[in-house]
Coordinates of C-alpha atoms in Angstrom, one line a residue:
Chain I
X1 CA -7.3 -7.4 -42.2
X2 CA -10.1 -6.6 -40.3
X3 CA -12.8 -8.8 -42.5
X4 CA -10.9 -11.6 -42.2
X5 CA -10.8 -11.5 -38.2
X6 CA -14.4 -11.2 -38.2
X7 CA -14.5 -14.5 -40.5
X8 CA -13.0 -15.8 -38.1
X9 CA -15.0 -14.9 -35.2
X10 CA -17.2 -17.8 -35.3
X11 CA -14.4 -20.5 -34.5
X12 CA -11.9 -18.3 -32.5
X13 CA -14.5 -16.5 -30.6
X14 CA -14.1 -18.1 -26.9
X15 CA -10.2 -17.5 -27.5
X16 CA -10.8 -13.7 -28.1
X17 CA -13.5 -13.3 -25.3
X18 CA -11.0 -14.9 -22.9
X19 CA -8.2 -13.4 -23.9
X20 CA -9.6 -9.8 -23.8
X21 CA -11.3 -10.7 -19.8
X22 CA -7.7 -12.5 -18.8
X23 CA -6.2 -9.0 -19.9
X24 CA -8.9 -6.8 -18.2
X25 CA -9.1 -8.5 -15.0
X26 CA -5.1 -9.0 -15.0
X27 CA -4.1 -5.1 -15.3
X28 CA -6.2 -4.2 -12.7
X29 CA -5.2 -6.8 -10.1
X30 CA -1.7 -5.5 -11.7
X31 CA -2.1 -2.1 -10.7
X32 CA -1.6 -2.7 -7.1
X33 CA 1.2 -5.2 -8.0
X34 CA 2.9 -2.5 -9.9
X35 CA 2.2 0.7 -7.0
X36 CA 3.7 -1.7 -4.4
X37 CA 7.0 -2.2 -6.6
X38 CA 6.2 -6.4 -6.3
X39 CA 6.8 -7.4 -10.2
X40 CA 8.7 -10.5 -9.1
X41 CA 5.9 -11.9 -7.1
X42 CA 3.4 -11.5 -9.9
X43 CA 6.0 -13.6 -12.1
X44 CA 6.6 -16.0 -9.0
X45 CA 3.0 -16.6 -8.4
X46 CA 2.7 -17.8 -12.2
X47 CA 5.5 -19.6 -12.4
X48 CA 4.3 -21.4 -8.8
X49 CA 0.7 -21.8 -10.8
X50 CA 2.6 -24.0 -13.4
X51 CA 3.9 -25.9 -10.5
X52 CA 0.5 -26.7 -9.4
X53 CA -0.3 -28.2 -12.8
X54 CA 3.1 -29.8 -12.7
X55 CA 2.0 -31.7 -9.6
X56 CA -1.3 -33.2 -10.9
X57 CA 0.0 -34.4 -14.0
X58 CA 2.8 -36.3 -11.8
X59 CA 0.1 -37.8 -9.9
X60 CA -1.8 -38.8 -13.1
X61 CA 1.7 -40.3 -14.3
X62 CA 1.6 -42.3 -10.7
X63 CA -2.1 -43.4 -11.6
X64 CA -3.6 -41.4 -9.3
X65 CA -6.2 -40.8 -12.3
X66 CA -7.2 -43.9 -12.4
X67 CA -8.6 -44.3 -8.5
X68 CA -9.8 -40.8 -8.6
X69 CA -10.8 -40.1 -12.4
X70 CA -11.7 -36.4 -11.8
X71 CA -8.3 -35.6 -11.3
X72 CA -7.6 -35.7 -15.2
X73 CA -10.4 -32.7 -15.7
X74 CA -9.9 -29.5 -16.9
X75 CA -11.0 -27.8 -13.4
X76 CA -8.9 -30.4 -11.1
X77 CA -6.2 -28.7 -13.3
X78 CA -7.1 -25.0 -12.8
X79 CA -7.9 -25.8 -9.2
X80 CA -4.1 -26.7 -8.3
X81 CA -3.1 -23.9 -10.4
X82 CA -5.5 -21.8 -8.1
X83 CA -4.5 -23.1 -4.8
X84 CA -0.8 -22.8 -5.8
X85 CA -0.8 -19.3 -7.0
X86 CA -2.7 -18.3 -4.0
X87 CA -0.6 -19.9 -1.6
X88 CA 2.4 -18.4 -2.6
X89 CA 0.7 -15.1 -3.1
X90 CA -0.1 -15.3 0.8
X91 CA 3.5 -16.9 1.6
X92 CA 5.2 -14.2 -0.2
X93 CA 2.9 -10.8 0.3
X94 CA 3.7 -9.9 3.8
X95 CA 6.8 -8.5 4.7
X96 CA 9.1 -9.8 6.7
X97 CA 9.7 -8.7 10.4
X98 CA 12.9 -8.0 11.4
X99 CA 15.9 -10.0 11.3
X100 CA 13.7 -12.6 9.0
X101 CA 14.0 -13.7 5.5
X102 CA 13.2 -10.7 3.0
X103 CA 9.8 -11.2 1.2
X104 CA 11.6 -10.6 -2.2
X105 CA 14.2 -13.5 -1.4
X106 CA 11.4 -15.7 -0.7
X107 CA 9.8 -14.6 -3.8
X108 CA 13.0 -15.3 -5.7
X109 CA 13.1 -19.3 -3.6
X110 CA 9.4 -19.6 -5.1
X111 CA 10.1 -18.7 -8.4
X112 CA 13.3 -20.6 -8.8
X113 CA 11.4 -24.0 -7.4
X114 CA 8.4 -23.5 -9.5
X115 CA 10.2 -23.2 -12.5
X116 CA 12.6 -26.6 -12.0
X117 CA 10.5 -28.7 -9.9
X118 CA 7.9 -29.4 -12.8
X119 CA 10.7 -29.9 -15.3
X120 CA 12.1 -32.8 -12.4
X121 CA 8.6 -34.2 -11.9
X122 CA 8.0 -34.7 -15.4
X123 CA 11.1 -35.6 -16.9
X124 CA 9.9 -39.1 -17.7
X125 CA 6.4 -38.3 -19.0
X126 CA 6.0 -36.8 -22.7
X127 CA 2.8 -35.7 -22.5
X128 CA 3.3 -33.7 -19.4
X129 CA 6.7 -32.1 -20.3
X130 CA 4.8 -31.0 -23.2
X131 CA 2.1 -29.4 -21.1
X132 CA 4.7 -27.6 -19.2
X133 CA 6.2 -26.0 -22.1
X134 CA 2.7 -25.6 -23.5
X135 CA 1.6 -23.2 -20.1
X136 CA 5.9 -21.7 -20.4
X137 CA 5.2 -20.9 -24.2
X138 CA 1.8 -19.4 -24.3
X139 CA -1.3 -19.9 -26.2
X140 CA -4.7 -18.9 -25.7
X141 CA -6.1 -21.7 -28.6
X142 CA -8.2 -24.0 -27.2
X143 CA -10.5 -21.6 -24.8
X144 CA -14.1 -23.4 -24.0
X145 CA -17.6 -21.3 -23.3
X146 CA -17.0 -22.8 -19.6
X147 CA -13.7 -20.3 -19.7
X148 CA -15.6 -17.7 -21.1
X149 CA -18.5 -17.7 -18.5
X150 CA -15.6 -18.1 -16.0
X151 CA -13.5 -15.3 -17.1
X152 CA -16.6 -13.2 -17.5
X153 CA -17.4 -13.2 -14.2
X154 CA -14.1 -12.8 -12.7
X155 CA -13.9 -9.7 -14.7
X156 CA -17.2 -8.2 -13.5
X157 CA -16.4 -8.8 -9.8
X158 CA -13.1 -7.1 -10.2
X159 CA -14.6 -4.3 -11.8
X160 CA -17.0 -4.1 -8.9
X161 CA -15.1 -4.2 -6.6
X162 CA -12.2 -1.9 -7.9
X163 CA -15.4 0.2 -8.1
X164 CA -16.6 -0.3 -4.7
X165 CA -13.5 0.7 -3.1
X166 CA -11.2 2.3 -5.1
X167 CA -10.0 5.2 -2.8
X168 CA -9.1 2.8 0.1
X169 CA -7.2 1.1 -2.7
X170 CA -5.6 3.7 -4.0
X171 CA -4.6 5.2 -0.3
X172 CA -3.4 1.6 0.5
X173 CA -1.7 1.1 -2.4
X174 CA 0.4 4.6 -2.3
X175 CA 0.6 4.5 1.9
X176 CA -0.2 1.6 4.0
X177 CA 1.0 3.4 7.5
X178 CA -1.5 5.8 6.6
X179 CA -4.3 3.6 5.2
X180 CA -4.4 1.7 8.4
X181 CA -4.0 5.4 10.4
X182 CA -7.9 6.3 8.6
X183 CA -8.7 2.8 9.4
X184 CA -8.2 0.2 5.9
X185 CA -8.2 -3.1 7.4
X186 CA -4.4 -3.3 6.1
X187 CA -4.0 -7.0 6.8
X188 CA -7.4 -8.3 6.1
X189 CA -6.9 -5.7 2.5
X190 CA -3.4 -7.3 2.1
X191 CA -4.4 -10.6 2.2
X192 CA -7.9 -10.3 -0.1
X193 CA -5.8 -8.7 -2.5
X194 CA -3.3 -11.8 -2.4
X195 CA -6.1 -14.1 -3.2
X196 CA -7.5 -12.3 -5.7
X197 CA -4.1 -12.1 -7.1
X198 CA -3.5 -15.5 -6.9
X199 CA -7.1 -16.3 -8.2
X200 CA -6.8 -14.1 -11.4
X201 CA -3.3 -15.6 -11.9
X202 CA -3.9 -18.9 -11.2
X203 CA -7.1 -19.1 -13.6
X204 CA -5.2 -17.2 -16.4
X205 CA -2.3 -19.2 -16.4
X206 CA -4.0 -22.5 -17.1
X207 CA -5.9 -20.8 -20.4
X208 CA -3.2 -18.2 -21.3
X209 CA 0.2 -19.2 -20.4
X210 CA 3.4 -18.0 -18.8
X211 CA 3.8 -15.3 -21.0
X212 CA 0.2 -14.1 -21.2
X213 CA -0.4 -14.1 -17.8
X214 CA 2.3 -12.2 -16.6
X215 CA 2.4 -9.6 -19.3
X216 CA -1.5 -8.6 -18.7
X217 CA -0.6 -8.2 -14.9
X218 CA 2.1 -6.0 -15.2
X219 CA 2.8 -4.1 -18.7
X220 CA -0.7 -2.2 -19.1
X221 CA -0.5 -0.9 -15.4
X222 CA 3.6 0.1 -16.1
X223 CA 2.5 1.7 -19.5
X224 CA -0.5 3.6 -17.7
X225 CA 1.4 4.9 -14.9
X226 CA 3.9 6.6 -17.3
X227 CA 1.2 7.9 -19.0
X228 CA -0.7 9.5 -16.5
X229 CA -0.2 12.1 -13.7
X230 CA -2.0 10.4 -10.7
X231 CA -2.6 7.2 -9.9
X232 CA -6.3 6.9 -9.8
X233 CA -6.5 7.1 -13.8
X234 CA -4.0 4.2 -13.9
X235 CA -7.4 1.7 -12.9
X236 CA -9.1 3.0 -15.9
X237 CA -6.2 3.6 -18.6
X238 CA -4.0 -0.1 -17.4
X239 CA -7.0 -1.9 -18.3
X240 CA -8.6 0.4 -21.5
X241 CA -4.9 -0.4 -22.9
X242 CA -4.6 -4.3 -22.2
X243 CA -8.4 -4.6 -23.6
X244 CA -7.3 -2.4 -26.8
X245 CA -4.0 -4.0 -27.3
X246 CA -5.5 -7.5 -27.1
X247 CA -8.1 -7.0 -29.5
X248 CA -5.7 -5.2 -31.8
X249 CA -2.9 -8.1 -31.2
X250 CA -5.7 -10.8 -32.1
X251 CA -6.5 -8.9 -35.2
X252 CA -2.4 -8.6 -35.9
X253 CA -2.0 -12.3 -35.3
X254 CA -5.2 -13.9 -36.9
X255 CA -3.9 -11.6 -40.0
X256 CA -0.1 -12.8 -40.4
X257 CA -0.8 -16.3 -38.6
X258 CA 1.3 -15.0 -35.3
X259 CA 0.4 -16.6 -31.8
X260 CA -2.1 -13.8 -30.2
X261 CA -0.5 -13.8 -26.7
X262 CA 2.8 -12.9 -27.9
X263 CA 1.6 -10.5 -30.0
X264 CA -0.5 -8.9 -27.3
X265 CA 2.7 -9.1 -25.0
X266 CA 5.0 -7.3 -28.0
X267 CA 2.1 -4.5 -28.2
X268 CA 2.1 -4.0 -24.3
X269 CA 5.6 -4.3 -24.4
X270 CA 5.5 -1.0 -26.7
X271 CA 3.0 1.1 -24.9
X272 CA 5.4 0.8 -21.8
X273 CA 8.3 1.8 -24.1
X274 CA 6.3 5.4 -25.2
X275 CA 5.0 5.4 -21.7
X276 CA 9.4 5.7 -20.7
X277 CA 9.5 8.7 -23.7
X278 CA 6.4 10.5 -22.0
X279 CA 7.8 10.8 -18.8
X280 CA 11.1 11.2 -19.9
X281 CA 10.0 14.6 -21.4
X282 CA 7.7 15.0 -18.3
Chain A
X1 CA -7.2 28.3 24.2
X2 CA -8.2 25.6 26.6
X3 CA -10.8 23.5 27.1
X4 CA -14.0 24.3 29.5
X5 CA -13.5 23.4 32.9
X6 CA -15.8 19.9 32.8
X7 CA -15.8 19.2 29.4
X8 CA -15.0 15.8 28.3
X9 CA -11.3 15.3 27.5
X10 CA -10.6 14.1 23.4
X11 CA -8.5 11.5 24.9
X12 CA -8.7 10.0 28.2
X13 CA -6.0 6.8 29.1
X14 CA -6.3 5.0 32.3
X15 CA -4.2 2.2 33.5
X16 CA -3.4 1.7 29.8
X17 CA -0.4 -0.8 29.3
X18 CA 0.9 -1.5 26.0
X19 CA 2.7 -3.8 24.6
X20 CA 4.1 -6.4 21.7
X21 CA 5.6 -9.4 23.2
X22 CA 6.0 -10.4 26.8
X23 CA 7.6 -7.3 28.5
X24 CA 5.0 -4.1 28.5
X25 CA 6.8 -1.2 26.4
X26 CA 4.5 0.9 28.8
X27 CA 2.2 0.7 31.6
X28 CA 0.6 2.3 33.9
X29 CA -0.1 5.3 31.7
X30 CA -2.9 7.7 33.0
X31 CA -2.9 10.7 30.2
X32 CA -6.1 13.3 29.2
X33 CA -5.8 15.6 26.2
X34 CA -8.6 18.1 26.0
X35 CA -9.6 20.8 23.4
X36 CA -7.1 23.2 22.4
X37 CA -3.6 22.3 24.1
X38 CA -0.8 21.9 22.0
X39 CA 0.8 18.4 23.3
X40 CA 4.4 17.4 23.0
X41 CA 5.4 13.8 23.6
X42 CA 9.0 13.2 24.7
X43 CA 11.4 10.5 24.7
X44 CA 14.6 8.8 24.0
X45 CA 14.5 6.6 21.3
X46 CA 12.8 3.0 22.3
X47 CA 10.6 4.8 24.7
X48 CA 7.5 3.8 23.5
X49 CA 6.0 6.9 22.0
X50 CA 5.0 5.1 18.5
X51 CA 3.8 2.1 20.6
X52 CA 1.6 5.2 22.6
X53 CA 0.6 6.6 18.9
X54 CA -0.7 3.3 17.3
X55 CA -2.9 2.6 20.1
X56 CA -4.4 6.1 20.3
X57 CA -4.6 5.6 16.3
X58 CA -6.7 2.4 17.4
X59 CA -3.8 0.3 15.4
X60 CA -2.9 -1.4 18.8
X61 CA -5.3 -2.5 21.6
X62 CA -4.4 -1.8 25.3
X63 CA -3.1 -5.1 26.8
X64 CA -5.0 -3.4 30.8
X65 CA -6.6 -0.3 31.2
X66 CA -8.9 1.4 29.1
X67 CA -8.4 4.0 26.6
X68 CA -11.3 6.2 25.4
X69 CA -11.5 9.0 22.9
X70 CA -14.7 10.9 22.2
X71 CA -16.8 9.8 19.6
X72 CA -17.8 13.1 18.4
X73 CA -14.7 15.0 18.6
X74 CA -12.0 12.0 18.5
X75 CA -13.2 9.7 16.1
X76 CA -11.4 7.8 13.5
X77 CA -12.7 10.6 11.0
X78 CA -11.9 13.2 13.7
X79 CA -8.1 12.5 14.0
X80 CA -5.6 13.6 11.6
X81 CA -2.5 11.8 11.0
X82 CA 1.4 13.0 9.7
X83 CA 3.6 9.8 9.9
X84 CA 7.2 10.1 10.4
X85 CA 8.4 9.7 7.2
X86 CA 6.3 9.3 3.1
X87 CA 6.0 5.6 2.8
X88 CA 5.2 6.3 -0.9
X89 CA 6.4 4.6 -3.6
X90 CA 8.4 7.3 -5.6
X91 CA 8.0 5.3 -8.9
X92 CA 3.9 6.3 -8.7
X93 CA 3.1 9.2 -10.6
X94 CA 1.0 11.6 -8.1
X95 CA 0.1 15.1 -7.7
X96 CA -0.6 17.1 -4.3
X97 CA -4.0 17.5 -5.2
X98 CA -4.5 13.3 -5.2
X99 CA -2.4 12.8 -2.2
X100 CA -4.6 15.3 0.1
X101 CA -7.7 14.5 -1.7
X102 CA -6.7 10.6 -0.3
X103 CA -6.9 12.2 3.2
X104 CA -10.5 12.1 2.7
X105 CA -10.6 8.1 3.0
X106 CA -13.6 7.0 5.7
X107 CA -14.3 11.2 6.0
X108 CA -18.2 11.0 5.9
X109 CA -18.4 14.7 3.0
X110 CA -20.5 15.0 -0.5
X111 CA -18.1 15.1 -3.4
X112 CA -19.0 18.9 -4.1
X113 CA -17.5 20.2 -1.5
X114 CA -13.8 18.3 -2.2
X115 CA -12.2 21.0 -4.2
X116 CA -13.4 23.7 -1.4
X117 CA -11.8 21.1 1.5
X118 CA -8.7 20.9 -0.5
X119 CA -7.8 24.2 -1.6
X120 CA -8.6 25.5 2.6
X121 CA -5.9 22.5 3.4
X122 CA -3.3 23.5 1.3
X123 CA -3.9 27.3 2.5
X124 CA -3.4 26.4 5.4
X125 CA 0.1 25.1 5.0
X126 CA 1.2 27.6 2.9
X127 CA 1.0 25.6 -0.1
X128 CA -2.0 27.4 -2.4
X129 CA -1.5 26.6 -5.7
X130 CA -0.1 23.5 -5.4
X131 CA -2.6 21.2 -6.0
X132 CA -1.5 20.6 -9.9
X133 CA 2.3 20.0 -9.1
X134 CA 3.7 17.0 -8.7
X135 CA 4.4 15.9 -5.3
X136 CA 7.7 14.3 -6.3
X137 CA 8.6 17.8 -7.4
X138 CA 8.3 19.1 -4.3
X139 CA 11.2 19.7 -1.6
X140 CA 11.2 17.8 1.5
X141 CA 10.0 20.7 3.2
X142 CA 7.1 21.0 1.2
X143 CA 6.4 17.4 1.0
X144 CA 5.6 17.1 4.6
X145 CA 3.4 20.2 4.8
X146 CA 1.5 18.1 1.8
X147 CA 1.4 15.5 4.3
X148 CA 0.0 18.2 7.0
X149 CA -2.8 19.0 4.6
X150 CA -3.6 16.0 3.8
X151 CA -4.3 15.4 7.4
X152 CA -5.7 19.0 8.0
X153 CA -8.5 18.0 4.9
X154 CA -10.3 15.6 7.4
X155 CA -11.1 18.9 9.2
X156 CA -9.9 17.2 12.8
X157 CA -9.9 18.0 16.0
X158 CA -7.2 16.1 17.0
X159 CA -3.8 16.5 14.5
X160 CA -1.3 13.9 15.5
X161 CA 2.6 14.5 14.0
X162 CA 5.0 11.7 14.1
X163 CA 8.2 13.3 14.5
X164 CA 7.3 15.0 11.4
X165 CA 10.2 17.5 11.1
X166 CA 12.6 14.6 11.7
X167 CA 14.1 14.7 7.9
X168 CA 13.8 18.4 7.4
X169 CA 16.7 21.1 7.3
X170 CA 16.5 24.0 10.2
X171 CA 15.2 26.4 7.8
X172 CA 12.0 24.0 7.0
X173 CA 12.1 22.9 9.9
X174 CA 11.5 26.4 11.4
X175 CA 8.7 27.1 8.8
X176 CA 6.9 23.8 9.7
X177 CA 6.7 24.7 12.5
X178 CA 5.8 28.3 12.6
X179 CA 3.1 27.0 10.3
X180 CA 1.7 24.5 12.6
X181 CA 2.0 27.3 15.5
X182 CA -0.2 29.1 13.5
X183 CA -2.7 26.4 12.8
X184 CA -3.1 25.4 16.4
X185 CA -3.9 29.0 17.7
X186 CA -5.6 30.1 14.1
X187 CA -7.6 26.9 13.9
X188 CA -8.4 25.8 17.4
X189 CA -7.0 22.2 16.3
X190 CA -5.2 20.2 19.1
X191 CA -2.5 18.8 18.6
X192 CA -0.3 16.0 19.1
X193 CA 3.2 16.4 18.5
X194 CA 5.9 13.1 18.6
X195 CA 9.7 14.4 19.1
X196 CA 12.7 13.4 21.1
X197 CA 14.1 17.4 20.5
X198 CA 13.6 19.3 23.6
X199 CA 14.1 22.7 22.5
X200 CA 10.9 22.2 20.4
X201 CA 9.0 21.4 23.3
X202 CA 9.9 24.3 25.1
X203 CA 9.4 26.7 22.3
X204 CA 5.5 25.9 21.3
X205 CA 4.1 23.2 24.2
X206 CA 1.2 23.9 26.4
X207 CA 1.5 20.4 27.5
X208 CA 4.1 17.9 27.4
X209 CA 4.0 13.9 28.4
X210 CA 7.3 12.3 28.9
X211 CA 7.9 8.3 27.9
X212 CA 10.6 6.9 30.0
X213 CA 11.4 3.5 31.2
X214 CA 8.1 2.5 30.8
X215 CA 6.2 5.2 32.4
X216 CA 4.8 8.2 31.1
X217 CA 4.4 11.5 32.9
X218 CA 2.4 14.0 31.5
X219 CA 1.4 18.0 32.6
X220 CA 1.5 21.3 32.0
X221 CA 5.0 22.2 30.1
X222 CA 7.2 23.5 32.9
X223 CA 6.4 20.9 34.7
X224 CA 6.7 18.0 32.9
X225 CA 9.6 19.6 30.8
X226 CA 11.8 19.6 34.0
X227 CA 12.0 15.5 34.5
X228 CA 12.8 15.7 30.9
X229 CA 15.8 17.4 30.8
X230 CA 16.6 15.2 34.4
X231 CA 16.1 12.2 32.3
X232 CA 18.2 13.7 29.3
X233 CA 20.9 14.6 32.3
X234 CA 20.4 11.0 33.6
X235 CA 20.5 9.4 29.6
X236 CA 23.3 11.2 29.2
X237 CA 25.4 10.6 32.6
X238 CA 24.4 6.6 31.5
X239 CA 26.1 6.8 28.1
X240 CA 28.9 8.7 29.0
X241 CA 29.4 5.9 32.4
X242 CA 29.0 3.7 29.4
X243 CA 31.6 4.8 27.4
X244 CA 34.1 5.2 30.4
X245 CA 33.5 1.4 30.9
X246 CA 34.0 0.2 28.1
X247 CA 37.5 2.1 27.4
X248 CA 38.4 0.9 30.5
X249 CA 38.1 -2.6 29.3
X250 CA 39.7 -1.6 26.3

């Protein structure tokens, strides 16, 4: 099994190497996502990034492409996915004051418009209703060096900064009243955290998909917080577990011709399930 | 356990008026806290004390006035913190041991000396041996006096409480606060204690300030404790003319 996925390193490689930084830089972004309790807004800020794509391929099916001929390129597409995962990431973060809309209904609005609008949009165009079930069905084929480098360095600056302030993370992450109390910036922290949320999502989702995407942010840092007793080892074990269970999930799929997000997702998907039986005996 | 006669107060409020929207929540407020007194602040609920505690936490600038702490003895990483209530996500796994050792955040120490800062917290609240259990397997009680030393691990000279003892039963309640008795004259910590219960006050105060319809008077306990229980008398007469109304109308 194994000598045949290093055959095939050669022409898959960029897929793997992408695949494994989406899943590093996802479950630690994740980690915060999953210690404030915000799941839904990590699915509704990549189902709003598919929306961004959504919207430039309608503009391309209104000839928009044709007077500006960069808007059929592969970053004018990651772009939109960009600036609409990080606009809803800072539309739906904060919570609402008093007597307002609740940030997990406006969540639920964002989610449920993101994933009909683009189906309305491009209803009457083949090529981008096939996109749109292309980023809703997953696949990480197709990854260019120009993802790799991307992803890359993404993945370093998450590290380093995960690095750089990990215990004001942490503190802000368990107890924003008393992060702000020891002096966090708590809104200026809340909303750098949105955009690198929306950044990370909003990148991954044009390479990765739907299902990729949202399983990295979410399933390693679940499994790892089962799995440990604090939550400071949860930014070292979330991410050792999506890097481990991608590579293994490549191997798995390049060996019984399976597509490697799903099988990545099925993998994390199981490490959350043991994670449920260790605490349960806890 | 008082300060020196001349030394310069931890806190020192003149003028200060606070405030969200249009209408102040208070103003006018002229307040000192110095070394070593044992502060209770007072007040229905609405009054203003949380508004009072944000901006001595630096969360909430003074709208007039200025308010000054000492740099050297009320700093950010002077000042110790209980809120009311553990905004913690129960789902995260944690341990005692993390959530003091988080107390530490912006404390200028060497990472030697954590386990030492830790262990002296949590002895100080009655809670050594500890540190490995999980804090979600703690009772109420016990949570909050995690909460205390996670505050006391800063080493401050100021400890500020948040109607701390708010969701406690009168047993822990009474052990709390016997506790923080203890720490106060054991310690030399001042402290800053946020309640609307009188009888506290009048049990373990040196000094108590009063928030009331907008204004805050603040002294020596006797003092000050006697236009609290007025202003209890007077809250009191108001609800009950209130009531009296309204079954009238009914």
């Amino acid at each position: 099994m194994i000598e045949t996925f290093v055959a095939s390193w050669p022409l898959f490689r960029d897929t793997y190497l992408v695949g494994t930084a989406i899943a590093f830089v996802l479950s630690l972004v994740g980690v915060w996502v999953v210690a404030r309790d915000q799941l839904f807004l990590g699915a509704a800020i990549s189902q709003a990034s598919t929306l961004g794509i959504a919207l430039l391929l309608w503009l391309e099916t209104l000839g928009a492409a044709a007077a500006a001929p960069w808007l059929a390129s592969e970053s004018a597409a990651a772009a939109c996915a960009v600036a609409a995962s990080v606009t809803t990431a800072l539309a739906t973060a904060r919570p609402a004051p008093p007597g307002r809309e609740s940030a997990e209904a406006r969540t639920a609005w964002v989610f449920l418009l993101a994933a009909s609008l683009p189906v309305l949009l491009l209803a009457h165009s083949a090529h981008g209703l096939e996109e749109v079930h292309r980023l809703m069905f997953s696949t990480l084929l197709g990854s260019t060096p120009r993802d790799v480098a991307r992803f890359a360095a993404l993945a370093l600056a998450t590290a380093a900064a995960v690095a750089a302030y990990r215990s004001r993370l942490v503190l802000f992450a368990m107890d924003p009243e008393m992060a702000a109390a020891v002096g966090v910036p708590t809104r200026r922290a809340g909303a750098a955290i949105a955009v690198w949320l929306g950044v990370a999502i909003g990148a991954s989702i044009h390479v990765s998909g739907l299902v990729y995407t949202f399983g990295c942010l979410v399933l390693p840092a679940l499994a790892a917080k089962n799995l440990c007793r604090e939550v400071r080892p949860v930014l070292w074990l979330a991410p050792l577990l999506a890097v481990a269970t991608a590579a293994a999930g490549f191997v798995v799929a390049h060996h019984w011709d399976l597509p490697p997000a799903h099988a990545t997702v099925t993998g994390l998907c199981a490490w959350v399930a043991l994670g449920w039986l260790v605490r349960r005996r806890d | 356990m008082t300060a020196a006669p001349g030394e310069r107060p931890l806190l020192a409020l003149r003028g200060v008026e606070l405030g969200y929207g249009r209408a102040p929540v208070l103003a006018g407020v002229d307040w000192e806290v110095r070394a070593g007194e044992f502060w209770f602040l007072l007040g229905p609920n609405g009054s203003g004390k949380t508004t009072l505690l944000r901006a001595i936490l630096g969360l909430l600038p003074p709208r007039r006035g200025t308010l000054a702490r000492d740099p050297a003895r009320a700093g950010r990483a002077q000042i110790g913190f209980v809120p009311q209530r553990c905004d913690m996500n129960p789902a995260l796994p944690t341990t005692v041991r993390e959530v003091v050792t988080l107390g530490l955040v912006g404390v200028p120490h060497a990472r030697a000396e954590r386990p030492a800062r830790i262990a002296r917290a949590l002895a100080l609240v009655g809670l050594d041996g500890f540190a490995e259990r999980s804090f979600w397997a703690l009772s109420g009680g016990e949570r909050q006096r995690a909460l205390v030393a996670r505050a006391l691990v800063r080493r401050p000279s100021l400890l500020i409480l948040d109607e701390p003892t708010e969701s406690l039963d009168v047993t822990s309640e009474a052990a709390f606060l016997d506790s923080l008795a203890a720490l106060h004259r054991d310690e030399r910590v001042s402290v800053l204690f946020v309640t609307h219960r009188l009888w506290i006050a009048e049990r373990f105060a040196s000094h108590v300030a009063l928030a009331w319809r907008g204004a805050l008077v603040a002294g020596p306990r006797d003092a000050t404790l006697a236009h609290a229980h007025a202003a209890a008398a007077f809250g009191s007469a108001l609800r009950a003319r209130a009531g009296a109304a309204a079954e009238q109308r009914a």
